[in-house]
CSV table of C-alpha atoms and ligand atoms in Angstrom, one decimal:
chain,number,residue,atom,x,y,z
R,1,MET,CA,-38.1,-2.0,-3.6
R,2,THR,CA,-34.5,-0.9,-4.1
R,3,ARG,CA,-32.0,-1.2,-1.2
R,4,THR,CA,-30.0,2.1,-0.1
R,5,VAL,CA,-26.3,2.1,1.0
R,6,ALA,CA,-24.2,4.9,2.0
R,7,VAL,CA,-20.3,4.1,2.0
R,8,VAL,CA,-18.4,7.0,4.0
R,9,GLY,CA,-15.1,7.6,2.5
R,10,GLY,CA,-13.9,7.0,-1.2
R,11,GLY,CA,-10.6,5.2,-0.4
R,12,TRP,CA,-10.1,2.2,-1.9
R,13,ALA,CA,-11.7,0.0,0.5
R,14,GLY,CA,-15.0,2.4,0.1
R,15,LEU,CA,-14.8,2.3,-3.5
R,16,ALA,CA,-14.6,-1.6,-4.0
R,17,ALA,CA,-17.6,-1.7,-1.2
R,18,ALA,CA,-19.4,0.6,-3.3
R,19,ILE,CA,-18.7,-1.4,-6.6
R,20,ALA,CA,-19.4,-4.7,-5.1
R,21,ALA,CA,-22.8,-3.2,-3.4
R,22,GLN,CA,-23.9,-1.7,-6.8
R,23,ASP,CA,-23.0,-4.7,-8.6
R,24,ALA,CA,-25.5,-6.6,-6.0
R,25,GLY,CA,-28.2,-4.7,-6.7
R,26,TRP,CA,-27.9,-1.7,-3.8
R,27,HIS,CA,-28.4,2.1,-4.7
R,28,VAL,CA,-25.0,3.4,-3.3
R,29,THR,CA,-24.1,6.9,-2.0
R,30,LEU,CA,-20.6,7.7,-1.5
R,31,LEU,CA,-19.4,10.0,0.4
R,32,GLU,CA,-15.7,11.4,0.7
R,33,ALA,CA,-14.5,14.3,2.8
R,34,SER,CA,-11.6,15.2,0.6
R,35,PRO,CA,-11.8,17.0,-2.9
R,36,TYR,CA,-10.2,13.6,-4.1
R,37,TRP,CA,-11.2,10.3,-4.7
R,38,GLY,CA,-8.8,7.8,-3.6
R,39,GLY,CA,-7.6,8.2,-0.3
R,40,ARG,CA,-4.1,7.3,0.6
R,41,ALA,CA,-3.3,6.0,-3.0
R,42,ARG,CA,-4.6,9.1,-5.0
R,43,THR,CA,-2.9,11.4,-7.5
R,44,VAL,CA,-2.6,14.8,-6.4
R,45,PRO,CA,-1.6,17.8,-8.9
R,46,VAL,CA,1.8,19.7,-8.3
R,47,LEU,CA,2.0,23.0,-10.3
R,48,ASP,CA,5.9,23.4,-11.0
R,49,GLU,CA,7.4,27.1,-11.1
R,50,ALA,CA,7.1,26.7,-15.2
R,51,GLY,CA,3.3,26.5,-14.7
R,52,THR,CA,2.9,22.8,-15.7
R,53,THR,CA,1.0,20.6,-13.6
R,54,TRP,CA,2.3,17.2,-12.6
R,55,PRO,CA,-0.3,14.4,-11.9
R,56,LEU,CA,2.1,13.0,-9.2
R,57,ASP,CA,1.0,10.0,-6.8
R,58,ASN,CA,0.9,10.8,-3.0
R,59,GLY,CA,3.1,8.0,-2.8
R,60,GLN,CA,5.0,5.0,-5.2
R,61,HIS,CA,2.6,2.2,-4.6
R,62,ILE,CA,3.9,-1.4,-5.5
R,63,LEU,CA,1.0,-4.3,-6.3
R,64,ILE,CA,2.1,-8.0,-6.1
R,65,GLY,CA,0.9,-11.0,-8.4
R,66,ALA,CA,-0.7,-12.2,-5.1
R,67,TYR,CA,-3.1,-9.2,-5.1
R,68,THR,CA,-6.2,-11.5,-6.5
R,69,ALA,CA,-8.7,-9.2,-5.2
R,70,THR,CA,-7.6,-6.1,-6.3
R,71,LEU,CA,-6.2,-6.9,-9.6
R,72,GLY,CA,-9.8,-8.8,-10.0
R,73,LEU,CA,-11.5,-5.7,-9.4
R,74,MET,CA,-9.6,-3.9,-11.4
R,75,ARG,CA,-10.3,-6.5,-14.5
R,76,ARG,CA,-13.8,-5.8,-13.3
R,77,LEU,CA,-13.6,-2.2,-14.0
R,78,GLY,CA,-12.0,-2.7,-17.5
R,79,VAL,CA,-8.4,-1.5,-16.9
R,80,PRO,CA,-6.1,-2.8,-19.0
R,81,LEU,CA,-3.7,-4.2,-16.5
R,82,ALA,CA,-0.8,-5.4,-18.8
R,83,GLN,CA,-0.7,-1.8,-20.3
R,84,THR,CA,-1.4,0.1,-16.8
R,85,LEU,CA,1.2,-2.2,-14.6
R,86,GLN,CA,4.7,-3.0,-15.5
R,87,ARG,CA,5.6,-6.8,-14.6
R,88,LEU,CA,8.8,-7.4,-12.6
R,89,PRO,CA,9.9,-10.6,-11.4
R,90,LEU,CA,10.7,-10.2,-7.7
R,91,THR,CA,13.9,-7.9,-7.9
R,92,LEU,CA,15.9,-5.9,-5.2
R,93,ARG,CA,18.8,-4.4,-7.2
R,94,TYR,CA,21.0,-1.7,-5.6
R,95,PRO,CA,22.6,0.9,-7.9
R,96,ASP,CA,26.0,-1.1,-7.8
R,97,GLY,CA,24.2,-4.0,-9.3
R,98,MET,CA,24.4,-6.1,-6.1
R,99,GLY,CA,21.3,-7.4,-4.7
R,100,LEU,CA,18.6,-9.7,-5.5
R,101,VAL,CA,18.6,-10.3,-9.4
R,102,PRO,CA,16.5,-12.4,-11.2
R,103,SER,CA,18.1,-15.1,-13.5
R,104,ALA,CA,17.1,-15.1,-17.2
R,105,TRP,CA,15.1,-17.9,-16.9
R,106,GLY,CA,13.6,-17.2,-13.6
R,107,PRO,CA,10.7,-15.2,-15.1
R,108,ARG,CA,9.8,-18.1,-17.5
R,109,LEU,CA,9.1,-20.6,-15.2
R,110,PRO,CA,5.3,-21.5,-14.7
R,111,PRO,CA,4.0,-19.2,-11.7
R,112,ARG,CA,3.9,-22.3,-9.2
R,113,LEU,CA,7.6,-22.4,-9.3
R,114,ALA,CA,8.1,-19.0,-8.3
R,115,PRO,CA,9.9,-19.9,-4.8
R,116,LEU,CA,12.5,-21.8,-7.4
R,117,ALA,CA,13.1,-18.5,-9.1
R,118,LEU,CA,13.7,-16.6,-5.8
R,119,GLY,CA,15.9,-19.7,-4.3
R,120,ALA,CA,18.2,-19.3,-7.7
R,121,ALA,CA,18.3,-15.4,-7.0
R,122,LEU,CA,19.1,-16.0,-3.4
R,123,LEU,CA,21.8,-18.3,-4.7
R,124,ARG,CA,23.1,-15.6,-7.2
R,125,ALA,CA,22.8,-12.6,-4.8
R,126,ARG,CA,25.9,-10.6,-4.7
R,127,PRO,CA,28.3,-9.3,-3.0
R,128,TRP,CA,27.0,-12.1,-0.2
R,129,PRO,CA,29.7,-14.9,0.6
R,130,TRP,CA,28.3,-18.5,-0.1
R,131,ARG,CA,27.5,-19.1,3.4
R,132,ALA,CA,25.3,-16.0,3.5
R,133,ARG,CA,23.6,-17.2,0.6
R,134,LEU,CA,22.9,-20.8,1.7
R,135,ALA,CA,22.0,-19.3,4.9
R,136,ALA,CA,19.3,-16.8,3.5
R,137,LEU,CA,17.8,-19.9,1.4
R,138,ARG,CA,17.4,-22.1,4.6
R,139,ALA,CA,16.0,-19.1,6.4
R,140,LEU,CA,13.4,-18.4,3.6
R,141,ALA,CA,12.3,-22.3,3.3
R,142,GLY,CA,11.5,-22.6,6.9
R,143,TRP,CA,9.7,-19.2,6.8
R,144,LEU,CA,7.1,-20.6,4.1
R,145,ARG,CA,5.9,-23.5,6.4
R,146,PRO,CA,2.7,-22.3,7.7
R,147,VAL,CA,2.5,-20.5,10.9
R,148,ASP,CA,2.0,-22.2,14.2
R,149,ALA,CA,-0.8,-20.4,15.6
R,150,ARG,CA,-0.1,-21.5,19.3
R,151,SER,CA,3.6,-20.0,19.3
R,152,PRO,CA,3.8,-16.2,20.1
R,153,ASP,CA,4.1,-14.0,17.4
R,154,THR,CA,7.5,-11.9,17.7
R,155,PRO,CA,9.5,-9.2,16.0
R,156,VAL,CA,10.9,-10.1,12.6
R,157,ALA,CA,14.4,-9.4,13.8
R,158,ASN,CA,13.7,-12.2,16.3
R,159,LEU,CA,13.7,-14.6,13.3
R,160,CYS,CA,16.7,-13.2,11.7
R,161,ALA,CA,18.8,-14.0,14.5
R,162,GLY,CA,21.8,-16.2,13.4
R,163,LEU,CA,21.4,-14.9,9.9
R,164,PRO,CA,24.4,-13.0,8.3
R,165,ASP,CA,24.2,-8.9,8.6
R,166,PRO,CA,24.0,-8.4,4.6
R,167,VAL,CA,21.1,-10.8,4.6
R,168,VAL,CA,19.4,-8.9,7.1
R,169,ARG,CA,20.3,-5.6,5.9
R,170,ASP,CA,20.2,-5.7,2.1
R,171,LEU,CA,17.2,-8.2,1.6
R,172,ILE,CA,15.0,-8.8,5.0
R,173,GLU,CA,15.1,-4.9,6.0
R,174,PRO,CA,13.9,-3.6,2.8
R,175,LEU,CA,11.3,-6.7,2.0
R,176,CYS,CA,9.8,-6.1,5.7
R,177,VAL,CA,9.7,-2.3,5.1
R,178,ALA,CA,8.3,-2.4,1.6
R,179,ALA,CA,5.5,-5.2,2.8
R,180,LEU,CA,4.6,-4.1,6.3
R,181,ASN,CA,6.0,-0.4,6.4
R,182,THR,CA,7.6,-1.3,9.7
R,183,PRO,CA,11.0,-2.0,10.9
R,184,ILE,CA,11.9,-5.3,11.7
R,185,ASP,CA,12.7,-4.8,15.4
R,186,ARG,CA,8.7,-4.2,15.5
R,187,ALA,CA,7.3,-5.9,12.8
R,188,SER,CA,5.2,-9.0,13.1
R,189,ALA,CA,6.8,-12.1,12.1
R,190,TRP,CA,3.1,-13.9,11.5
R,191,VAL,CA,2.3,-11.4,9.0
R,192,PHE,CA,5.6,-11.1,7.5
R,193,ARG,CA,5.4,-14.7,6.9
R,194,ARG,CA,1.7,-14.9,6.1
R,195,VAL,CA,2.7,-12.1,3.3
R,196,LEU,CA,5.7,-13.9,2.3
R,197,ARG,CA,3.7,-17.4,1.8
R,198,ASP,CA,1.2,-15.6,-0.2
R,199,ALA,CA,3.7,-13.8,-2.7
R,200,LEU,CA,5.5,-17.4,-3.0
R,201,LEU,CA,2.8,-19.8,-3.1
R,202,GLY,CA,-0.4,-18.0,-3.5
R,203,PRO,CA,-2.8,-17.8,-6.3
R,204,ALA,CA,-2.0,-15.1,-9.3
R,205,PRO,CA,-4.1,-14.2,-11.9
R,206,ALA,CA,-2.5,-15.2,-15.4
R,207,PRO,CA,0.0,-14.2,-16.6
R,208,TRP,CA,1.6,-13.6,-13.1
R,209,ALA,CA,3.5,-15.5,-10.7
R,210,PRO,CA,2.4,-14.2,-6.9
R,211,SER,CA,5.7,-12.9,-6.3
R,212,ASP,CA,5.9,-10.8,-9.4
R,213,LEU,CA,6.3,-6.8,-8.4
R,214,LEU,CA,3.8,-4.8,-10.6
R,215,LEU,CA,4.6,-1.4,-10.9
R,216,PRO,CA,2.2,1.4,-11.9
R,217,ARG,CA,2.9,2.5,-15.4
R,218,ALA,CA,-0.1,5.1,-15.2
R,219,ASP,CA,-0.8,7.6,-12.2
R,220,LEU,CA,-2.9,5.9,-9.2
R,221,GLY,CA,-6.2,7.8,-10.2
R,222,GLN,CA,-6.1,5.7,-13.4
R,223,LEU,CA,-5.4,2.4,-11.8
R,224,LEU,CA,-8.9,2.3,-9.8
R,225,PRO,CA,-10.7,5.4,-8.7
R,226,ASP,CA,-11.1,7.0,-11.7
R,227,PRO,CA,-12.5,3.7,-13.7
R,228,ALA,CA,-14.5,3.0,-10.3
R,229,ILE,CA,-16.0,6.5,-9.9
R,230,ALA,CA,-17.0,6.3,-14.1
R,231,THR,CA,-18.6,2.8,-13.5
R,232,LEU,CA,-20.6,4.0,-10.2
R,233,ARG,CA,-21.7,7.0,-11.9
R,234,ALA,CA,-23.1,5.0,-15.2
R,235,GLY,CA,-25.0,2.7,-12.8
R,236,GLY,CA,-26.7,5.9,-11.0
R,237,ALA,CA,-24.8,6.4,-7.6
R,238,VAL,CA,-24.8,9.5,-6.0
R,239,LEU,CA,-21.1,10.7,-5.7
R,240,ARG,CA,-19.9,13.5,-3.5
R,241,THR,CA,-16.6,14.5,-2.6
R,242,GLY,CA,-16.2,17.4,-0.2
R,243,ALA,CA,-19.0,15.6,1.9
R,244,ARG,CA,-17.8,15.1,5.3
R,245,VAL,CA,-20.2,13.1,7.7
R,246,VAL,CA,-19.9,14.4,11.4
R,247,ALA,CA,-22.3,12.2,12.6
R,248,LEU,CA,-24.9,9.0,12.2
R,249,GLN,CA,-28.0,8.8,14.0
R,250,ARG,CA,-30.1,5.7,13.8
R,251,ALA,CA,-33.6,6.3,11.8
R,252,ALA,CA,-36.8,5.9,13.9
R,253,GLY,CA,-38.3,3.5,11.4
R,254,VAL,CA,-35.5,1.7,9.7
R,255,GLY,CA,-31.7,2.9,8.5
R,256,TRP,CA,-29.7,5.8,9.5
R,257,TRP,CA,-29.3,9.5,9.3
R,258,LEU,CA,-25.9,10.6,8.2
R,259,HIS,CA,-25.4,14.3,8.8
R,260,LEU,CA,-22.9,15.8,6.7
R,261,ALA,CA,-20.5,19.1,7.6
R,262,CYS,CA,-22.0,21.3,5.1
R,263,GLY,CA,-25.6,21.0,6.8
R,264,ASP,CA,-27.3,18.2,4.6
R,265,THR,CA,-28.7,15.1,5.8
R,266,VAL,CA,-28.5,11.7,3.8
R,267,HIS,CA,-31.2,8.9,4.7
R,268,THR,CA,-29.8,5.2,3.8
R,269,GLN,CA,-30.8,1.7,5.2
R,270,ALA,CA,-27.0,0.5,5.2
R,271,VAL,CA,-23.9,2.4,6.3
R,272,VAL,CA,-20.4,1.0,5.6
R,273,LEU,CA,-17.8,3.1,7.2
R,274,ALA,CA,-14.8,3.0,5.0
R,275,CYS,CA,-12.4,5.8,7.0
R,276,PRO,CA,-9.5,5.6,8.8
R,277,VAL,CA,-10.3,3.8,11.8
R,278,ALA,CA,-9.3,6.8,14.1
R,279,ALA,CA,-11.9,9.0,11.8
R,280,THR,CA,-14.4,6.1,12.3
R,281,ALA,CA,-14.1,6.3,16.3
R,282,ARG,CA,-14.1,9.8,16.1
R,283,LEU,CA,-17.3,9.7,14.1
R,284,LEU,CA,-18.7,6.9,16.3
R,285,ALA,CA,-18.0,9.0,19.7
R,286,ALA,CA,-19.5,12.4,18.0
R,287,SER,CA,-22.6,10.5,17.3
R,288,GLY,CA,-22.9,9.3,21.2
R,289,LEU,CA,-22.5,5.6,19.6
R,290,ASP,CA,-19.6,4.7,22.1
R,291,ALA,CA,-21.9,4.7,24.7
R,292,GLU,CA,-22.8,1.0,23.7
R,293,PRO,CA,-20.5,-1.4,25.0
R,294,THR,CA,-19.3,-3.4,21.6
R,295,VAL,CA,-18.7,0.1,19.8
R,296,ALA,CA,-17.0,1.5,22.7
R,297,ALA,CA,-14.9,-1.7,22.9
R,298,TRP,CA,-14.3,-1.3,18.6
R,299,CYS,CA,-13.4,2.7,19.4
R,300,ALA,CA,-11.0,1.2,21.9
R,301,THR,CA,-9.1,-1.3,19.7
R,302,ALA,CA,-8.8,1.7,16.8
R,303,ALA,CA,-7.2,3.9,19.4
R,304,ALA,CA,-4.7,1.3,20.3
R,305,LEU,CA,-3.4,1.0,16.7
R,306,HIS,CA,-0.2,3.1,16.0
R,307,HIS,CA,0.6,4.5,12.6
R,308,GLN,CA,4.0,4.9,10.9
R,309,PRO,CA,4.4,7.9,8.0
R,310,ILE,CA,5.7,7.5,4.6
R,311,ALA,CA,7.6,10.5,2.7
R,312,THR,CA,8.3,10.8,-0.9
R,313,VAL,CA,10.4,13.3,-2.6
R,314,TYR,CA,10.0,13.8,-6.2
R,315,LEU,CA,13.2,15.3,-8.0
R,316,ARG,CA,13.9,16.1,-11.6
R,317,PRO,CA,17.2,15.2,-12.6
R,318,PRO,CA,19.3,17.0,-15.4
R,319,PRO,CA,18.2,16.5,-18.9
R,320,ASP,CA,21.6,14.8,-19.8
R,321,TRP,CA,21.2,12.1,-17.0
R,322,HIS,CA,20.5,8.4,-17.6
R,323,TRP,CA,18.7,6.5,-15.7
R,324,PRO,CA,21.5,3.3,-14.7
R,325,ALA,CA,19.2,0.1,-14.6
R,326,ALA,CA,16.7,-1.6,-16.7
R,327,GLU,CA,13.9,-1.5,-14.4
R,328,PRO,CA,12.2,1.6,-13.1
R,329,MET,CA,13.0,1.1,-9.2
R,330,LEU,CA,16.3,0.6,-7.5
R,331,ALA,CA,16.6,0.0,-3.6
R,332,LEU,CA,19.1,2.3,-1.7
R,333,HIS,CA,21.6,1.5,1.1
R,334,THR,CA,20.0,3.2,4.1
R,335,HIS,CA,21.1,5.1,7.4
R,336,ALA,CA,18.3,6.4,9.6
R,337,VAL,CA,19.5,10.1,9.4
R,338,THR,CA,21.7,10.4,6.7
R,339,ALA,CA,20.0,8.0,4.2
R,340,PRO,CA,16.1,8.0,4.4
R,341,ALA,CA,14.9,6.6,1.4
R,342,GLN,CA,14.7,2.8,1.1
R,343,PHE,CA,13.7,2.8,-3.2
R,344,VAL,CA,14.3,5.3,-5.7
R,345,PHE,CA,11.7,5.0,-8.9
R,346,TRP,CA,12.1,6.5,-12.3
R,347,ARG,CA,8.8,7.4,-13.4
R,348,ARG,CA,7.4,9.6,-16.4
R,349,PRO,CA,4.1,11.0,-14.9
R,350,LEU,CA,3.5,13.0,-18.5
R,351,ALA,CA,3.7,11.4,-21.5
R,352,ASN,CA,6.6,13.0,-23.6
R,353,SER,CA,7.7,15.1,-20.6
R,354,ALA,CA,11.0,14.9,-18.5
R,355,PRO,CA,11.3,11.9,-16.1
R,356,VAL,CA,10.7,12.2,-12.3
R,357,LEU,CA,12.6,10.5,-9.8
R,358,ALA,CA,10.6,9.5,-6.6
R,359,LEU,CA,12.7,8.8,-3.6
R,360,VAL,CA,10.3,6.8,-0.8
R,361,ALA,CA,11.5,6.9,2.8
R,362,SER,CA,8.9,4.4,4.7
R,363,ALA,CA,9.0,4.8,8.5
R,364,PRO,CA,11.8,7.7,8.5
R,365,ALA,CA,13.1,9.2,11.6
R,366,PRO,CA,10.6,11.8,13.6
R,367,ALA,CA,13.5,14.6,12.9
R,368,LEU,CA,13.1,14.0,9.0
R,369,ALA,CA,9.2,13.0,8.8
R,370,THR,CA,8.7,16.7,10.3
R,371,ASP,CA,11.2,18.5,8.8
R,372,ARG,CA,10.7,18.4,4.9
R,373,SER,CA,13.9,20.6,4.0
R,374,ALA,CA,16.1,18.3,6.6
R,375,LEU,CA,14.6,15.4,4.3
R,376,LEU,CA,15.1,16.8,0.8
R,377,ARG,CA,18.7,17.4,1.7
R,378,ALA,CA,19.2,14.2,3.0
R,379,VAL,CA,17.8,12.4,0.1
R,380,GLN,CA,19.7,14.8,-2.4
R,381,GLU,CA,22.8,13.8,-0.5
R,382,GLN,CA,21.9,10.0,-0.6
R,383,LEU,CA,21.3,10.3,-4.5
R,384,GLN,CA,24.8,11.8,-4.7
R,385,ARG,CA,26.7,9.1,-2.8
R,386,GLN,CA,24.9,6.3,-4.1
R,387,LEU,CA,23.9,7.0,-7.6
R,388,GLY,CA,26.4,10.0,-8.4
R,389,LEU,CA,23.4,12.2,-8.9
R,390,GLY,CA,23.6,15.8,-8.3
R,391,GLY,CA,21.7,19.3,-9.6
R,392,CYS,CA,18.4,17.6,-9.2
R,393,THR,CA,15.4,20.1,-9.2
R,394,PRO,CA,13.0,19.5,-6.2
R,395,LEU,CA,9.4,19.4,-7.6
R,396,ALA,CA,7.2,18.1,-4.2
R,397,THR,CA,8.0,16.4,-1.3
R,398,VAL,CA,4.5,14.8,0.0
R,399,VAL,CA,4.6,13.1,3.8
R,400,GLU,CA,1.6,11.1,4.7
R,401,LYS,CA,1.8,11.0,8.4
R,402,ARG,CA,-0.8,8.1,8.8
R,403,ALA,CA,0.3,6.2,5.8
R,404,THR,CA,0.0,2.5,7.8
R,405,PHE,CA,-0.6,1.2,10.7
R,406,ALA,CA,2.4,-0.2,12.7
R,407,CYS,CA,2.1,-3.8,12.0
R,408,THR,CA,3.5,-5.3,15.3
R,409,PRO,CA,3.3,-8.5,17.1
R,410,GLY,CA,0.3,-10.0,18.5
R,411,LEU,CA,-1.4,-6.7,17.2
R,412,ARG,CA,-5.1,-6.7,17.5
R,413,ARG,CA,-7.4,-4.9,14.7
R,414,PRO,CA,-10.9,-3.7,15.1
R,415,GLY,CA,-13.7,-6.0,13.1
R,416,MET,CA,-16.1,-5.2,10.1
R,417,HIS,CA,-19.3,-5.5,12.6
R,418,VAL,CA,-19.3,-2.4,14.6
R,419,ALA,CA,-23.1,-2.0,15.5
R,420,PRO,CA,-26.1,-3.5,14.3
R,421,GLY,CA,-26.7,-2.0,10.9
R,422,LEU,CA,-23.1,-0.5,10.7
R,423,LEU,CA,-20.2,-2.1,9.3
R,424,ALA,CA,-16.7,-0.9,8.5
R,425,ALA,CA,-14.3,-1.5,5.7
R,426,GLY,CA,-10.7,-0.3,5.6
R,427,ASP,CA,-6.9,-1.5,5.5
R,428,ALA,CA,-6.9,-1.4,9.3
R,429,ILE,CA,-10.0,-3.8,9.7
R,430,ASP,CA,-9.2,-7.2,10.8
R,431,GLY,CA,-7.6,-9.2,8.2
R,432,PRO,CA,-5.2,-11.2,6.8
R,433,TYR,CA,-2.9,-8.7,5.1
R,434,PRO,CA,-0.8,-5.6,6.5
R,435,ALA,CA,-1.9,-1.8,5.4
R,436,THR,CA,-1.8,-2.3,1.8
R,437,LEU,CA,-4.3,-1.9,-1.2
R,438,GLU,CA,-5.0,-5.4,-1.3
R,439,GLY,CA,-6.1,-5.2,2.7
R,440,ALA,CA,-8.4,-2.2,1.6
R,441,VAL,CA,-10.0,-3.9,-1.2
R,442,ARG,CA,-10.7,-7.0,0.6
R,443,SER,CA,-11.9,-5.3,3.4
R,444,GLY,CA,-14.2,-3.2,1.3
R,445,LEU,CA,-15.6,-6.4,-0.8
R,446,ALA,CA,-16.0,-8.3,2.4
R,447,ALA,CA,-18.4,-5.5,3.9
R,448,ALA,CA,-20.3,-5.4,0.6
R,449,ALA,CA,-20.8,-9.5,0.8
R,450,ALA,CA,-21.6,-9.0,4.4
R,451,LEU,CA,-24.5,-6.2,3.5
R,452,SER,CA,-26.2,-8.7,1.0
R,453,ALA,CA,-26.1,-11.5,3.4
R,454,ARG,CA,-28.0,-9.8,5.6
R,455,ALA,CA,-30.2,-8.0,3.7
V,1,FAD,C1,2.9,6.8,0.8
V,1,FAD,C2,2.1,5.6,0.5
V,1,FAD,C3,2.6,4.7,0.2
V,1,FAD,C4,2.0,3.3,0.1
V,1,FAD,N1,2.4,2.1,-0.7
V,1,FAD,C5,1.9,1.2,-0.7
V,1,FAD,C6,2.4,-0.1,-1.7
V,1,FAD,O1,3.7,0.2,-2.2
V,1,FAD,N2,1.6,-1.2,-1.8
V,1,FAD,C7,0.1,-1.1,-1.1
V,1,FAD,O2,-0.5,-2.3,-1.2
V,1,FAD,N3,0.0,-0.1,-0.4
V,1,FAD,C8,0.7,1.0,0.2
V,1,FAD,N4,0.1,1.8,0.8
V,1,FAD,C9,-1.0,1.7,1.6
V,1,FAD,C10,-2.2,1.9,0.8
V,1,FAD,O3,-2.4,3.2,0.3
V,1,FAD,C11,-3.5,1.9,1.7
V,1,FAD,O4,-3.3,0.4,2.6
V,1,FAD,C12,-5.1,2.1,1.1
V,1,FAD,O5,-5.0,3.3,0.4
V,1,FAD,C13,-6.0,2.3,2.3
V,1,FAD,O6,-6.9,2.7,1.9
V,1,FAD,P1,-8.8,2.9,2.6
V,1,FAD,O7,-9.6,2.8,1.7
V,1,FAD,O8,-8.4,1.5,3.5
V,1,FAD,O9,-8.1,3.8,3.3
V,1,FAD,P2,-8.2,5.6,3.0
V,1,FAD,O10,-7.6,5.6,1.6
V,1,FAD,O11,-7.2,6.3,3.8
V,1,FAD,O12,-9.6,6.0,2.8
V,1,FAD,C14,-10.4,6.6,3.7
V,1,FAD,C15,-11.1,7.7,3.1
V,1,FAD,O13,-12.1,8.1,3.8
V,1,FAD,C16,-12.3,9.7,4.2
V,1,FAD,N5,-12.7,10.0,5.1
V,1,FAD,C17,-12.2,10.3,6.4
V,1,FAD,N6,-13.1,10.4,7.2
V,1,FAD,C18,-14.3,10.9,6.6
V,1,FAD,C19,-15.5,11.6,7.3
V,1,FAD,N7,-15.8,11.6,8.1
V,1,FAD,N8,-16.6,11.3,5.8
V,1,FAD,C20,-16.4,10.9,4.7
V,1,FAD,N9,-14.8,10.8,4.3
V,1,FAD,C21,-14.2,10.6,5.4
V,1,FAD,C22,-10.6,10.1,3.4
V,1,FAD,O14,-11.0,11.2,3.2
V,1,FAD,C23,-10.1,9.0,2.6
V,1,FAD,O15,-10.6,9.1,1.5
V,1,FAD,C24,0.9,2.9,0.7
V,1,FAD,C25,0.3,4.0,1.4
V,1,FAD,C26,1.0,5.3,1.6
V,1,FAD,C27,0.3,6.5,2.4
C-alpha cells in the first residue's frame, strides 16, 4: 500500500522533504499557505509604472561551494548548475578596489587548497598595513582548528579581541553578517567558526571549491522551487498553494487529519511541518497538542528564538551608468544609520532589459527596518557617496521582518521530532548551519530520511 505524507510549507525545506519523500516512494501532498512556492527564497513579480513586470527575488541569496545538500538537490532536479550559478572565488571587494581580492592564480588551485588561496588574498588585502594582514592570517588559522566543545560559546566580537580595527570592520563584520545575519557583538563564535571551516576545508561538488561564492544568474524560482514543483507534479504529488493548515488532529486509526483555513480536510499517515518554527508552534497550540509535555517543551524552545530582518532596495541606475567592477557584487562601507547596506549586487532580471541594482541591508537598525522611505533615502545617499551614483529610479523595497533567527552564542534550537508521528523541518531546526538555504535543505532531507526509517 502507498504510504502518504503531507508536507506543510513550500519553502526550500518543505520542497527538499517533498522531493526526498517522493523519491523514497511516498505519496506527497504539499500544502503552502501563500500564493508562492519558495518561502523566504522566492521570486516576487513587481510591476513598474511603465507596466513592465520584473521577476525580483525577495532578497539576494548567495550560495557557496560547501552547500553540498542544496547543490546536490538542484542537480537531482536537473538544474544546469554551471549556467544558473556564477562562480566567484571568495571576494570582498569595495568600490574603491580595496578589500579581499583573490590573486589570479587562486581560483586555479585544486579545491583542497582553498585556505591557501584565501591566505594569499589576505596578504594582498589593501589598504591594511602588513601588521594587520599577518594578524588576520594568524587569527584565521586559529579559527580553522576544530571548536573545543568544552569551552563556552562567545560572541564573534570576543574572537576578534586584539585584531586591528580595519580587519574587523572590513572583513570579519561583513563576513559574519553575510553568513549568520547577526552582528559580531551578538553572533555565535562556534557557528561562525563551523561555517568558516566548512567553507574552507569542507567538501564541495566539482568543479567548485567550498569557499566559492555562487551567485544566482537566474531568479530564485528557477534555482529550486520551479523545477521541484515540476518534478513533484510529474510524480503525482498533490500540490496546493493558498492552503493554510490551521489545525492538526490525530486520526482514530492511523495518521493525522489536517484542517485547512478554506474548510478542507486532508488525511495522511505522516506529517512534516516545514513552516517557520513560530508558525509551527502556533499550529501546535491551535491544535491543543501543546498540552503534551514534549510538544510544550518544543514550543518553548521555538519561542525563545529571536529573529532579524533583511531589507533589499531595488534601484534602476541611469542608462548611461556603468557597473564599476568585473564581478556582480561589491561590499560597501557601513554605518548603522547613514550607510545601512553591506552589499550591492548588479543584476539583469529580464533578458535584454536594463540592469537593476539590489542593495542589501542585513539586520538594519529598527528605525530603518520599519520606515521604507528613510531606508531608501539612506541607501541612495550611501550609493552617491561610495559609488558616485545618483539619479537612480526606485523599483521596489522588500523588507523581510523575520528573515533569519539571530544566531547567538549557546543558542538552543527545536529538534526534528515534535511528537510521535510529527516531524519538523526548516532552517531553524537544530543543525550545524545558521539560517541558510543549506540549513533548510539539509533539514528537509533529514526529515524525509526519518520518515522512511520509521515506516
Ligand atoms: C532577504 C533574505 C536573504 C537571505 N540570504 C540568504 C543567503 O544569501 N544565503 C542563504 O543561504 N540563505 C539566505 N537567506 C535564508 C534563507 O532564505 C532561509 O534560510 C530559507 O529560505 C528558509 O527556508 P525554510 O523552508 O526553512 O522556511 P521558509 O522559506 O520560511 O518556508 C516556510 C513556508 O511555510 C509556509 N507556511 C507557514 N505557515 C503555514 C501553514 N500554517 N500552512 C501552510 N504553509 C505555511 C510559509 O508561507 C513558507 O512558504 C536569506 C533570507 C532572506 C529572507
